[in-house]
Short mmCIF file of C-alpha atoms in Angstrom, two decimals:
data_model
loop_
_atom_site.label_atom_id
_atom_site.label_comp_id
_atom_site.label_asym_id
_atom_site.label_seq_id
_atom_site.Cartn_x
_atom_site.Cartn_y
_atom_site.Cartn_z
CA MET D 1036 31.80 8.78 19.02
CA LYS D 1037 29.14 9.08 16.12
CA THR D 1038 25.68 9.74 17.55
CA GLU D 1039 23.17 6.81 17.28
CA ILE D 1040 20.13 8.02 15.65
CA ASP D 1041 16.73 6.63 15.65
CA TYR D 1042 15.21 7.72 12.28
CA SER D 1043 11.82 6.81 13.06
CA VAL D 1044 10.09 10.04 13.34
CA TYR D 1045 12.15 12.71 11.52
CA LEU D 1046 11.11 16.41 11.82
CA VAL D 1047 12.22 18.83 9.43
CA THR D 1048 11.54 22.23 10.75
CA ALA D 1049 9.79 25.15 8.67
CA ARG D 1050 9.18 28.22 10.74
CA GLY D 1051 7.27 29.73 7.83
CA LEU D 1052 4.62 27.04 8.34
CA LEU D 1053 3.88 27.47 12.03
CA PRO D 1054 0.17 28.33 12.71
CA GLU D 1055 -0.53 31.86 13.81
CA GLY D 1056 0.26 32.33 17.26
CA LYS D 1057 2.54 29.44 17.70
CA ASP D 1058 6.09 30.05 18.83
CA TYR D 1059 8.64 27.90 17.11
CA LEU D 1060 10.41 26.64 20.12
CA GLU D 1061 7.14 25.88 21.78
CA SER D 1062 6.03 23.89 18.87
CA LEU D 1063 9.47 22.15 18.78
CA GLU D 1064 9.51 21.12 22.43
CA GLU D 1065 5.86 19.91 21.95
CA SER D 1066 6.83 17.68 19.22
CA LEU D 1067 9.67 16.22 21.07
CA GLN D 1068 7.25 15.20 23.97
CA GLY D 1069 5.06 13.73 21.46
CA GLY D 1070 7.76 11.32 20.03
CA VAL D 1071 9.90 12.89 17.43
CA THR D 1072 13.22 10.97 17.37
CA VAL D 1073 15.60 13.41 15.35
CA VAL D 1074 15.25 17.01 14.06
CA GLN D 1075 16.60 18.53 11.03
CA LEU D 1076 16.73 22.53 11.29
CA ARG D 1077 16.30 23.77 7.78
CA GLU D 1078 16.70 27.77 7.42
CA LYS D 1079 17.11 28.29 3.73
CA THR D 1080 16.76 32.17 3.64
CA THR D 1081 18.28 33.10 7.17
CA ASP D 1082 21.55 34.81 7.52
CA THR D 1083 24.34 33.20 9.27
CA GLY D 1084 24.27 34.98 12.55
CA GLU D 1085 20.30 34.54 13.17
CA PHE D 1086 20.84 30.82 11.91
CA ILE D 1087 23.52 30.09 14.61
CA GLN D 1088 21.18 31.51 17.19
CA VAL D 1089 18.16 29.43 16.16
CA ALA D 1090 20.34 26.35 15.80
CA GLN D 1091 21.65 26.87 19.36
CA SER D 1092 18.29 27.31 20.86
CA THR D 1093 17.16 24.30 18.91
CA LYS D 1094 19.96 22.20 20.09
CA ASP D 1095 19.25 23.28 23.80
CA ILE D 1096 15.87 21.89 23.55
CA CYS D 1097 16.84 18.81 21.60
CA ASP D 1098 19.35 18.12 24.10
CA LYS D 1099 16.91 18.44 26.90
CA TYR D 1100 15.11 15.33 25.46
CA ASN D 1101 18.25 13.45 24.24
CA VAL D 1102 17.10 14.08 20.58
CA PRO D 1103 19.81 14.45 17.88
CA LEU D 1104 19.93 17.63 15.91
CA LEU D 1105 20.99 17.79 12.23
CA ILE D 1106 21.62 20.94 10.50
CA ASN D 1107 20.30 21.22 6.67
CA ASP D 1108 23.20 22.32 4.19
CA ARG D 1109 25.22 24.57 6.50
CA ILE D 1110 28.24 22.83 7.67
CA ASP D 1111 29.74 25.97 9.36
CA VAL D 1112 26.58 26.17 11.72
CA ALA D 1113 26.87 22.45 12.44
CA LEU D 1114 30.51 22.91 13.64
CA ALA D 1115 29.64 26.18 15.49
CA ILE D 1116 27.09 24.46 17.77
CA ASP D 1117 28.71 20.91 17.69
CA CYS D 1118 25.44 19.16 16.72
CA ALA D 1119 25.21 15.68 15.67
CA GLY D 1120 25.69 16.26 12.12
CA VAL D 1121 24.40 17.76 8.61
CA HIS D 1122 22.17 16.89 6.02
CA VAL D 1123 23.09 17.96 2.50
CA GLY D 1124 21.26 17.98 -0.91
CA GLN D 1125 22.44 17.37 -4.51
CA SER D 1126 23.17 21.02 -4.78
CA ASP D 1127 24.86 21.62 -1.44
CA ALA D 1128 28.59 20.83 -0.48
CA PRO D 1129 29.61 17.37 -1.84
CA LEU D 1130 29.60 14.51 0.65
CA SER D 1131 33.43 14.07 0.37
CA ILE D 1132 33.89 17.80 1.52
CA ALA D 1133 31.28 17.51 4.21
CA ARG D 1134 33.03 14.43 5.67
CA LYS D 1135 36.32 16.06 5.27
CA LEU D 1136 35.09 18.97 7.33
CA LEU D 1137 33.06 17.22 9.90
CA GLY D 1138 35.25 14.07 10.55
CA ASP D 1139 34.03 10.51 10.78
CA GLU D 1140 32.30 11.19 14.29
CA LYS D 1141 29.53 13.16 12.67
CA VAL D 1142 26.39 12.01 10.90
CA ILE D 1143 25.94 12.87 7.39
CA GLY D 1144 22.64 12.30 5.37
CA VAL D 1145 22.21 12.70 1.75
CA SER D 1146 19.10 13.76 -0.41
CA ALA D 1147 18.46 11.11 -3.24
CA GLY D 1148 16.18 11.67 -5.86
CA ASN D 1149 17.21 8.78 -8.02
CA ILE D 1150 19.00 5.44 -8.00
CA GLU D 1151 22.42 6.88 -9.04
CA GLN D 1152 22.38 9.42 -6.26
CA ALA D 1153 21.48 6.92 -3.78
CA ILE D 1154 24.26 4.56 -4.62
CA ASN D 1155 26.74 7.46 -5.03
CA ALA D 1156 25.85 8.41 -1.14
CA GLN D 1157 26.11 4.83 -0.27
CA ASN D 1158 29.62 4.38 -1.76
CA GLY D 1159 30.58 7.79 -0.48
CA GLY D 1160 30.06 6.97 3.04
CA ALA D 1161 26.82 8.66 3.80
CA ASP D 1162 25.10 7.57 7.23
CA TYR D 1163 21.72 7.73 5.77
CA ILE D 1164 19.91 8.83 2.60
CA GLY D 1165 16.62 11.15 2.39
CA ILE D 1166 14.62 9.47 -0.45
CA GLY D 1167 12.18 11.70 -2.03
CA ALA D 1168 9.90 13.46 -2.94
CA VAL D 1169 7.41 10.68 -2.55
CA TYR D 1170 4.45 12.99 -2.79
CA GLY D 1171 3.83 16.60 -3.47
CA THR D 1172 5.02 18.89 -0.58
CA GLN D 1173 4.50 22.55 0.46
CA THR D 1174 8.05 23.31 1.36
CA LYS D 1175 9.65 22.61 -2.06
CA ASP D 1176 8.50 22.69 -5.83
CA VAL D 1177 9.02 19.26 -6.79
CA THR D 1178 6.36 18.86 -9.55
CA ASN D 1179 8.76 17.02 -11.80
CA LYS D 1180 10.58 15.12 -9.00
CA ILE D 1181 7.65 13.16 -7.43
CA MET D 1182 8.75 9.58 -7.51
CA GLY D 1183 5.90 7.82 -5.49
CA THR D 1184 6.22 4.67 -3.51
CA PRO D 1185 7.40 2.64 -6.54
CA GLY D 1186 10.22 5.05 -7.12
CA ALA D 1187 11.11 4.95 -3.58
CA ARG D 1188 11.06 1.28 -3.38
CA SER D 1189 13.19 1.03 -6.46
CA ILE D 1190 16.03 3.08 -4.65
CA LEU D 1191 15.82 0.79 -1.77
CA ALA D 1192 16.06 -2.22 -4.06
CA ALA D 1193 19.36 -0.76 -5.70
CA LEU D 1194 21.08 -0.36 -2.25
CA ASP D 1195 23.57 -3.03 -1.15
CA PRO D 1196 21.85 -5.27 1.36
CA GLN D 1197 24.98 -5.55 3.36
CA SER D 1198 25.33 -1.76 3.71
CA PRO D 1199 24.68 -0.09 7.07
CA ILE D 1200 23.21 2.97 5.43
CA LYS D 1201 19.91 4.04 6.87
CA THR D 1202 16.86 5.32 4.70
CA VAL D 1203 14.35 7.84 5.42
CA VAL D 1204 11.55 8.97 2.91
CA ILE D 1205 10.27 12.61 2.48
CA GLY D 1206 7.81 14.60 0.49
CA GLY D 1207 4.09 14.96 1.43
CA ILE D 1208 3.95 12.37 4.13
CA LYS D 1209 1.17 12.72 6.63
CA SER D 1210 -0.72 10.37 8.98
CA GLU D 1211 -3.38 9.90 6.45
CA ASN D 1212 -0.74 8.09 4.04
CA LEU D 1213 1.94 6.96 6.33
CA LEU D 1214 0.75 3.35 6.19
CA ARG D 1215 0.55 3.50 2.70
CA VAL D 1216 4.13 4.77 2.43
CA LEU D 1217 5.41 2.11 4.93
CA ASN D 1218 3.51 -0.67 3.03
CA GLY D 1219 4.75 0.41 -0.23
CA VAL D 1220 8.18 1.45 0.29
CA HIS D 1221 10.11 -1.79 1.08
CA GLU D 1222 12.36 -4.31 -0.80
CA LYS D 1223 11.53 -7.89 -0.05
CA ASP D 1224 14.32 -9.50 -1.68
CA THR D 1225 16.90 -7.56 0.32
CA LYS D 1226 14.82 -7.27 3.37
CA ARG D 1227 15.25 -3.55 3.38
CA TYR D 1228 12.48 -1.59 5.09
CA LEU D 1229 12.40 2.09 5.83
CA ASP D 1230 14.29 3.27 9.04
CA GLY D 1231 11.99 6.35 9.16
CA VAL D 1232 9.86 8.98 7.68
CA ALA D 1233 10.71 12.82 7.41
CA VAL D 1234 7.68 15.01 8.09
CA VAL D 1235 7.29 18.67 7.90
CA SER D 1236 3.92 20.24 7.88
CA GLU D 1237 2.07 17.35 9.53
CA ILE D 1238 3.86 18.49 12.78
CA VAL D 1239 4.95 22.08 12.05
CA SER D 1240 1.57 23.39 10.82
CA SER D 1241 -0.53 21.50 13.63
CA LYS D 1242 -1.68 23.55 16.47
CA ASN D 1243 -1.16 20.49 18.50
CA PRO D 1244 2.28 19.14 17.42
CA ARG D 1245 2.51 16.93 20.38
CA GLU D 1246 -0.59 15.06 19.38
CA ALA D 1247 0.58 15.04 15.71
CA ALA D 1248 4.15 13.53 16.56
CA SER D 1249 2.45 11.03 18.85
CA ASN D 1250 0.14 9.68 16.09
CA LEU D 1251 2.94 9.45 13.58
CA SER D 1252 5.09 7.45 16.20
CA HIS D 1253 2.09 5.26 17.21
CA LEU D 1254 1.39 4.31 13.39
CA ILE D 1255 5.10 3.60 12.87
CA LYS D 1256 5.55 1.42 15.96
CA SER D 1257 2.14 -0.28 15.10
CA PHE D 1258 3.20 -1.06 11.48
CA ARG D 1259 6.61 -2.46 12.63
CA GLU D 1260 4.71 -4.75 15.15
CA SER D 1261 2.24 -5.92 12.68
CA GLU D 1262 5.19 -7.00 10.26
CA LYS D 1263 5.75 -9.73 12.83
CA ILE D 1264 2.52 -11.34 12.77
CA LYS D 1265 1.15 -13.37 9.79
CA TYR D 1266 -2.44 -14.64 9.28
CA HIS D 1267 -1.40 -17.98 8.73
CA SER D 1268 -3.92 -20.68 9.30
CA ALA D 1269 -2.65 -22.94 12.29
CA SER D 1270 -2.84 -25.92 9.44
CA TYR D 1271 -2.06 -25.00 5.97
CA ASP D 1272 -3.55 -27.99 3.95
CA VAL D 1273 -6.46 -28.35 1.33
CA ASP D 1274 -8.97 -29.44 3.79
CA SER D 1275 -8.52 -26.61 6.17
CA ILE D 1276 -8.42 -24.08 3.16
CA VAL D 1277 -11.76 -25.34 2.10
CA GLN D 1278 -13.24 -25.38 5.35
CA GLU D 1279 -12.16 -21.69 5.95
CA ALA D 1280 -13.59 -20.64 2.43
CA TRP D 1281 -16.91 -22.36 3.53
CA ARG D 1282 -16.85 -20.34 6.70
CA ILE D 1283 -16.39 -17.06 4.89
CA ILE D 1284 -19.01 -17.70 2.06
CA ASN D 1285 -21.53 -18.97 4.76
CA ALA D 1286 -20.91 -15.73 6.74
CA ILE D 1287 -21.86 -13.48 3.94
CA PRO D 1288 -25.82 -13.40 4.49
CA GLU D 1289 -25.33 -12.93 8.32
CA GLN D 1290 -22.79 -10.13 8.11
CA HIS D 1291 -24.55 -8.77 4.99
CA PRO D 1292 -21.75 -6.35 4.13
CA LEU D 1293 -22.08 -3.23 1.82
CA ILE D 1294 -20.00 -3.81 -1.27
CA GLN D 1295 -19.09 -0.36 -3.13
CA GLN D 1296 -18.18 -1.15 -6.65
CA MET D 1297 -16.62 1.25 -9.39
CA ALA D 1298 -17.88 -1.22 -11.96
CA ASN D 1299 -17.36 -1.87 -15.62
CA ILE D 1300 -20.57 -0.44 -16.95
CA VAL D 1301 -20.76 -3.21 -19.25
CA THR D 1302 -21.11 -5.64 -16.58
CA ALA D 1303 -22.32 -3.61 -13.72
CA ASN D 1304 -25.76 -5.18 -13.68
CA ASP D 1305 -24.38 -8.66 -13.20
CA GLN D 1306 -21.89 -7.54 -10.59
CA ALA D 1307 -24.81 -6.02 -8.57
CA ASN D 1308 -26.84 -9.09 -8.74
CA ALA D 1309 -23.99 -11.45 -7.97
CA THR D 1310 -23.45 -9.38 -4.84
CA LEU D 1311 -27.01 -9.91 -3.95
CA ALA D 1312 -26.94 -13.43 -4.82
CA LEU D 1313 -24.05 -14.02 -2.49
CA GLY D 1314 -25.94 -12.43 0.31
CA ALA D 1315 -24.30 -8.95 0.52
CA SER D 1316 -25.59 -5.58 -0.66
CA PRO D 1317 -24.15 -3.67 -3.56
CA VAL D 1318 -23.61 0.12 -4.11
CA MET D 1319 -22.28 1.32 -7.53
CA ALA D 1320 -20.70 4.61 -6.65
CA ALA D 1321 -18.14 6.11 -8.91
CA VAL D 1322 -18.12 9.88 -8.49
CA VAL D 1323 -15.67 11.86 -6.27
CA GLY D 1324 -18.47 13.34 -4.20
CA ASP D 1325 -19.69 10.06 -2.79
CA GLN D 1326 -16.38 8.87 -1.38
CA LYS D 1327 -15.79 10.55 1.88
CA ASP D 1328 -19.35 10.07 3.17
CA LEU D 1329 -19.94 6.43 1.78
CA ASN D 1330 -16.49 5.00 2.63
CA PRO D 1331 -16.93 4.49 6.53
CA HIS D 1332 -20.04 2.42 5.97
CA ILE D 1333 -18.68 -0.20 3.24
CA GLY D 1334 -17.37 -3.42 3.82
CA ALA D 1335 -15.06 -3.19 0.80
CA LEU D 1336 -14.36 -1.21 -2.29
CA LEU D 1337 -13.98 -2.98 -5.66
CA ILE D 1338 -12.00 -0.57 -8.20
CA ASN D 1339 -12.64 -2.17 -11.79
CA MET D 1340 -10.76 -0.43 -14.79
CA GLY D 1341 -13.03 -2.07 -17.33
CA THR D 1342 -14.78 1.35 -18.69
CA VAL D 1343 -12.47 3.89 -16.82
CA SER D 1344 -12.78 7.52 -17.81
CA GLU D 1345 -11.04 10.59 -16.42
CA GLU D 1346 -13.65 11.42 -14.17
CA GLN D 1347 -13.93 7.78 -12.87
CA LYS D 1348 -10.28 7.71 -12.33
CA GLN D 1349 -10.45 10.87 -9.95
CA ALA D 1350 -13.13 8.75 -8.02
CA MET D 1351 -10.95 5.91 -7.83
CA LEU D 1352 -8.07 7.85 -6.45
CA VAL D 1353 -10.00 9.42 -3.83
CA GLY D 1354 -11.96 6.22 -2.98
CA GLY D 1355 -8.79 4.03 -2.64
CA ARG D 1356 -7.36 6.57 -0.40
CA TYR D 1357 -10.32 6.72 1.83
CA SER D 1358 -10.30 2.86 2.02
CA ASN D 1359 -6.64 2.76 3.09
CA LEU D 1360 -7.42 5.56 5.61
CA ASN D 1361 -10.52 3.56 6.97
CA LYS D 1362 -8.90 0.20 6.66
CA LYS D 1363 -11.51 -1.09 4.17
CA PRO D 1364 -10.46 -3.93 1.93
CA LEU D 1365 -9.66 -2.55 -1.52
CA ILE D 1366 -9.62 -4.95 -4.61
CA PHE D 1367 -8.27 -3.94 -7.84
CA ASP D 1368 -9.49 -5.28 -11.18
CA PRO D 1369 -6.75 -3.95 -13.71
CA VAL D 1370 -9.08 -4.84 -16.88
CA ALA D 1371 -7.15 -4.45 -19.97
CA LEU D 1372 -4.16 -2.73 -18.32
CA GLY D 1373 -1.74 -3.41 -20.98
CA ALA D 1374 -4.07 -2.62 -24.01
CA THR D 1375 -3.29 1.10 -24.25
CA SER D 1376 -0.97 3.82 -22.86
CA PHE D 1377 -3.86 5.53 -20.98
CA ARG D 1378 -4.78 2.42 -19.34
CA LYS D 1379 -1.08 1.59 -18.28
CA GLN D 1380 -0.62 5.13 -16.79
CA THR D 1381 -3.84 4.91 -15.13
CA GLY D 1382 -2.92 1.66 -13.34
CA GLN D 1383 0.28 3.14 -12.33
CA GLU D 1384 -1.13 6.38 -10.76
CA LEU D 1385 -3.73 4.39 -8.91
CA LEU D 1386 -1.13 2.22 -7.42
CA ASN D 1387 0.86 4.96 -6.49
CA HIS D 1388 -1.93 6.61 -4.51
CA TRP D 1389 -3.11 3.69 -2.55
CA ALA D 1390 -2.39 0.17 -1.66
CA PRO D 1391 -4.67 -2.78 -2.92
CA THR D 1392 -5.65 -5.53 -0.45
CA VAL D 1393 -6.07 -7.81 -3.65
CA ILE D 1394 -5.13 -7.31 -7.16
CA LYS D 1395 -7.30 -9.83 -9.40
CA GLY D 1396 -6.57 -10.00 -13.16
CA ASN D 1397 -6.02 -12.31 -16.15
CA ALA D 1398 -2.55 -13.35 -17.19
CA ALA D 1399 -2.07 -10.56 -19.60
CA GLU D 1400 -3.22 -7.85 -16.93
CA ILE D 1401 -0.97 -9.56 -14.28
CA GLY D 1402 1.92 -9.67 -16.81
CA ALA D 1403 1.37 -5.85 -17.60
CA LEU D 1404 1.35 -4.88 -13.91
CA SER D 1405 4.71 -7.12 -13.56
CA GLY D 1406 6.34 -5.60 -16.49
CA LEU D 1407 6.31 -8.87 -18.37
CA THR D 1408 5.59 -9.37 -21.95
CA GLU D 1409 5.31 -13.27 -21.94
CA VAL D 1410 1.58 -13.15 -22.45
CA ALA D 1411 0.10 -10.82 -24.77
CA THR D 1412 -3.42 -8.95 -24.55
CA LYS D 1413 -5.98 -8.76 -27.16
CA GLY D 1414 -8.60 -6.09 -25.80
CA VAL D 1415 -9.59 -7.28 -22.34
CA ASP D 1416 -8.61 -11.01 -23.14
CA SER D 1417 -5.32 -12.63 -22.71
CA VAL D 1418 -3.71 -14.45 -25.69
CA GLY D 1419 -1.98 -17.83 -25.63
CA PRO D 1420 -1.55 -20.38 -23.04
CA GLY D 1421 -0.18 -18.20 -20.26
CA PHE D 1422 2.94 -18.22 -18.24
CA LYS D 1423 5.32 -21.04 -18.11
CA ASN D 1424 5.81 -20.59 -14.46
CA PRO D 1425 2.58 -18.87 -13.17
CA VAL D 1426 3.45 -19.44 -9.53
CA THR D 1427 6.62 -17.40 -9.76
CA VAL D 1428 4.53 -14.52 -11.51
CA VAL D 1429 2.02 -14.21 -8.73
CA LYS D 1430 4.39 -14.52 -5.92
CA SER D 1431 6.84 -11.97 -7.32
CA LEU D 1432 3.90 -9.33 -7.79
CA ALA D 1433 2.32 -10.25 -4.55
CA ASN D 1434 5.68 -9.60 -2.75
CA ARG D 1435 6.18 -6.25 -4.80
CA GLU D 1436 3.04 -4.85 -4.24
CA ARG D 1437 2.52 -6.65 -0.58
CA CYS D 1438 -0.87 -7.87 -1.34
CA ILE D 1439 -2.78 -10.87 -2.49
CA VAL D 1440 -2.68 -11.48 -6.43
CA VAL D 1441 -5.21 -13.62 -8.04
CA MET D 1442 -4.43 -14.57 -11.53
CA THR D 1443 -7.46 -16.06 -13.38
CA GLY D 1444 -7.34 -18.42 -16.25
CA LYS D 1445 -7.98 -21.98 -17.02
CA ASP D 1446 -6.34 -22.62 -13.77
CA ASP D 1447 -6.40 -19.85 -11.01
CA TYR D 1448 -3.34 -18.93 -9.11
CA ILE D 1449 -3.71 -17.08 -5.73
CA SER D 1450 -0.67 -15.97 -3.70
CA ASP D 1451 0.12 -13.67 -0.84
CA GLY D 1452 3.95 -13.78 -1.69
CA GLU D 1453 4.46 -16.94 0.74
CA ARG D 1454 1.39 -19.21 0.14
CA THR D 1455 0.35 -19.89 -3.12
CA VAL D 1456 -2.49 -22.15 -4.39
CA LYS D 1457 -4.01 -23.40 -7.81
CA ILE D 1458 -7.68 -23.52 -8.29
CA SER D 1459 -8.88 -25.89 -11.09
CA ASN D 1460 -12.46 -25.12 -10.84
CA GLY D 1461 -14.95 -23.30 -13.42
CA HIS D 1462 -16.36 -24.17 -16.81
CA SER D 1463 -15.84 -23.32 -20.25
CA LEU D 1464 -18.96 -21.36 -20.65
CA LEU D 1465 -17.61 -18.73 -18.32
CA GLY D 1466 -15.30 -17.74 -21.27
CA GLN D 1467 -18.29 -17.20 -23.34
CA ILE D 1468 -20.16 -14.50 -21.36
CA THR D 1469 -19.08 -10.82 -20.95
CA GLY D 1470 -17.76 -10.14 -17.50
CA SER D 1471 -17.02 -13.41 -15.64
CA GLY D 1472 -13.82 -11.90 -14.53
CA CYS D 1473 -15.51 -8.75 -13.25
CA VAL D 1474 -17.97 -10.69 -11.36
CA THR D 1475 -14.92 -12.60 -9.90
CA GLY D 1476 -13.76 -9.34 -8.43
CA THR D 1477 -17.23 -8.77 -6.96
CA ALA D 1478 -17.04 -12.26 -4.96
CA ILE D 1479 -13.63 -11.73 -3.93
CA ALA D 1480 -14.54 -8.17 -2.52
CA THR D 1481 -17.44 -9.57 -0.86
CA CYS D 1482 -15.45 -12.43 0.93
CA CYS D 1483 -12.70 -9.89 1.84
CA ALA D 1484 -15.37 -7.75 3.56
CA VAL D 1485 -16.47 -10.77 5.61
CA SER D 1486 -12.93 -11.67 6.52
CA SER D 1487 -12.36 -8.04 7.59
CA MET D 1488 -15.45 -7.92 9.65
CA THR D 1489 -14.93 -11.38 11.31
CA THR D 1490 -11.28 -11.18 12.28
CA GLU D 1491 -10.01 -10.21 15.43
CA ASP D 1492 -6.89 -8.20 14.95
CA MET D 1493 -5.09 -6.80 18.12
CA ASN D 1494 -2.51 -4.87 15.84
CA GLU D 1495 -5.01 -3.53 13.20
CA ASP D 1496 -3.54 0.11 13.85
CA GLY D 1497 -0.48 -0.90 12.02
CA LYS D 1498 -2.32 -2.49 8.84
CA LEU D 1499 -4.22 -1.00 5.91
CA SER D 1500 -7.08 -3.65 6.49
CA ARG D 1501 -7.49 -6.66 8.82
CA GLY D 1502 -8.39 -10.27 7.96
CA ASP D 1503 -6.82 -13.24 6.11
CA HIS D 1504 -7.61 -11.85 2.56
CA PHE D 1505 -5.43 -14.62 1.08
CA MET D 1506 -8.26 -17.17 2.47
CA ALA D 1507 -11.07 -14.56 1.41
CA ALA D 1508 -9.80 -14.55 -2.15
CA ILE D 1509 -9.84 -18.15 -2.50
CA ALA D 1510 -13.25 -18.19 -1.11
CA GLY D 1511 -14.37 -15.61 -3.81
CA VAL D 1512 -12.85 -17.57 -6.66
CA LEU D 1513 -14.37 -21.02 -5.26
CA ALA D 1514 -17.83 -19.47 -4.73
CA LEU D 1515 -18.25 -18.27 -8.29
CA GLU D 1516 -16.42 -21.32 -10.11
CA ILE D 1517 -18.23 -24.08 -8.15
CA ALA D 1518 -21.72 -22.16 -8.92
CA ALA D 1519 -20.57 -22.20 -12.55
CA GLU D 1520 -19.88 -26.10 -12.54
CA ILE D 1521 -23.26 -26.59 -10.94
CA ALA D 1522 -25.08 -24.09 -13.35
CA SER D 1523 -23.50 -25.74 -16.49
CA LYS D 1524 -25.26 -28.99 -15.60
CA ARG D 1525 -28.87 -27.71 -15.28
CA ASP D 1526 -31.45 -28.88 -17.67
CA ASP D 1527 -32.48 -25.19 -18.47
CA VAL D 1528 -28.95 -24.10 -19.55
CA ARG D 1529 -28.85 -24.15 -23.44
CA GLY D 1530 -26.14 -21.71 -23.89
CA PRO D 1531 -24.31 -18.52 -22.64
CA ASN D 1532 -27.36 -16.37 -22.09
CA THR D 1533 -29.31 -19.13 -19.97
CA PHE D 1534 -26.09 -19.95 -18.30
CA ARG D 1535 -25.51 -16.56 -17.22
CA SER D 1536 -28.83 -16.32 -15.21
CA ALA D 1537 -28.58 -19.96 -13.89
CA TRP D 1538 -24.80 -19.22 -12.54
CA ILE D 1539 -26.33 -16.17 -10.61
CA ASP D 1540 -29.03 -18.53 -9.35
CA GLU D 1541 -26.43 -21.02 -7.96
CA MET D 1542 -24.45 -18.34 -6.34
CA SER D 1543 -27.39 -17.96 -3.97
CA LYS D 1544 -27.61 -21.57 -3.23
CA LEU D 1545 -24.03 -22.62 -2.46
CA ASN D 1546 -23.89 -25.20 0.46
CA GLU D 1547 -21.03 -26.81 2.18
CA ILE D 1548 -21.37 -30.20 0.76
CA ASN D 1549 -20.85 -29.01 -2.83
CA LEU D 1550 -18.08 -26.80 -1.89
CA LYS D 1551 -16.25 -29.58 -0.40
CA LYS D 1552 -17.17 -32.22 -3.02
CA LEU D 1553 -16.20 -30.07 -5.89
CA SER D 1554 -13.33 -27.98 -4.81
CA CYS D 1555 -10.30 -28.59 -6.79
CA VAL D 1556 -7.41 -26.83 -4.69
CA THR D 1557 -3.62 -27.51 -4.99
CA LEU D 1558 -0.89 -26.19 -2.79
CA THR D 1559 1.78 -24.91 -5.00
#
């Protein structure tokens, strides 16, 4: 019978990466003790005789722990030691030949670097596909073949949902980016999730492979457990939503989170002052050197592409990765994303390297991220009336990126992919000042920080950040738009400039009565 394989922690060997003084078989056994569930023996430069000897000793240890062994490329070696099966690349023996030689009782995996290769493997009877390279790797030159999490996700989307084929990703996967990979490589519509991750250097190069494997195993199990739990409120109705929004807003001064902002330099002053008015503390840090030391101390990170430069982009890449690693809410404001090719490429690069907690943008920005052309962009602004079906747009992007999506406009739409609300607050004067959207991102980041700080989560090891950020995003939008409505009625407001000052004043004076009285929230 064909061996049943748990692909969760898939170790690919590489004896050349062993740390000095570490024996290969010793390292292998320790990794199996730590939780490796399947091993692929890869020996690209070893002659046949030595390969068989290494393979047999590897199989003996794998058998001791009841862990299946696969051989990379060499069907003859796999037959010689009678292991569980083989893994073949695109330049190795064709799948049909491998199946003919090995028979139906052996497991065969195939590398897939694009959709066509994956479908061919599926239709050809492969048991699993190795998707990659997701990131750069020490073991292969994949400079021109890196697909990132979006590329891996597109391959999953192309597979037949009824097919029993299993999926593993490979390429630069480590404990520091594992949750990002698991979170980003999925296919919501076909309900396909990864069956495992293939790891090389994280385990092989470790002086403590047992601990390295155990950590990876724990993260995978925690992620899968966290997928069963949603942050849905006990009662999902307008009154409970507004009540929760007030709880978050009211808690800001008490929690006084530090909000890091890689801000639009045009609006940075307003963003900082709005943060203070809401009761939090701003830090405007957008250089690479600040990120590692600063990130553990912040409540949330806001990344705003308004005036992005090459230097700032590098800080955004690093800061976002540290936020995912340290489980800090990460709010992404893709300002004018569709306006230039540089901005489009920058947005894609950022989303390939980290996972946002919330994406906030106007209709043109959300449309550009979604690959839609229904709404045009003019600089930083949307053109026209917006999407005919905005609910579908925000739900689809939220499901694709597995985050909260906030689309601002005359009406604001907020979705986590399942729940969606429309907010019809605000005032026309918001459209007459620079940066009202940027300040909205600030408020959302502040509320997400509070949600993260005040939420108890027993499964936080499997999440990129804790908290009900759907409710936090609603709170942030309501705080600013209701403050705008109140400010617009003040006697001292005579136009956009006086409105700006009054708006920030009113952010500091929000109260529960006004929030409940003025909130215009609709379930969609």
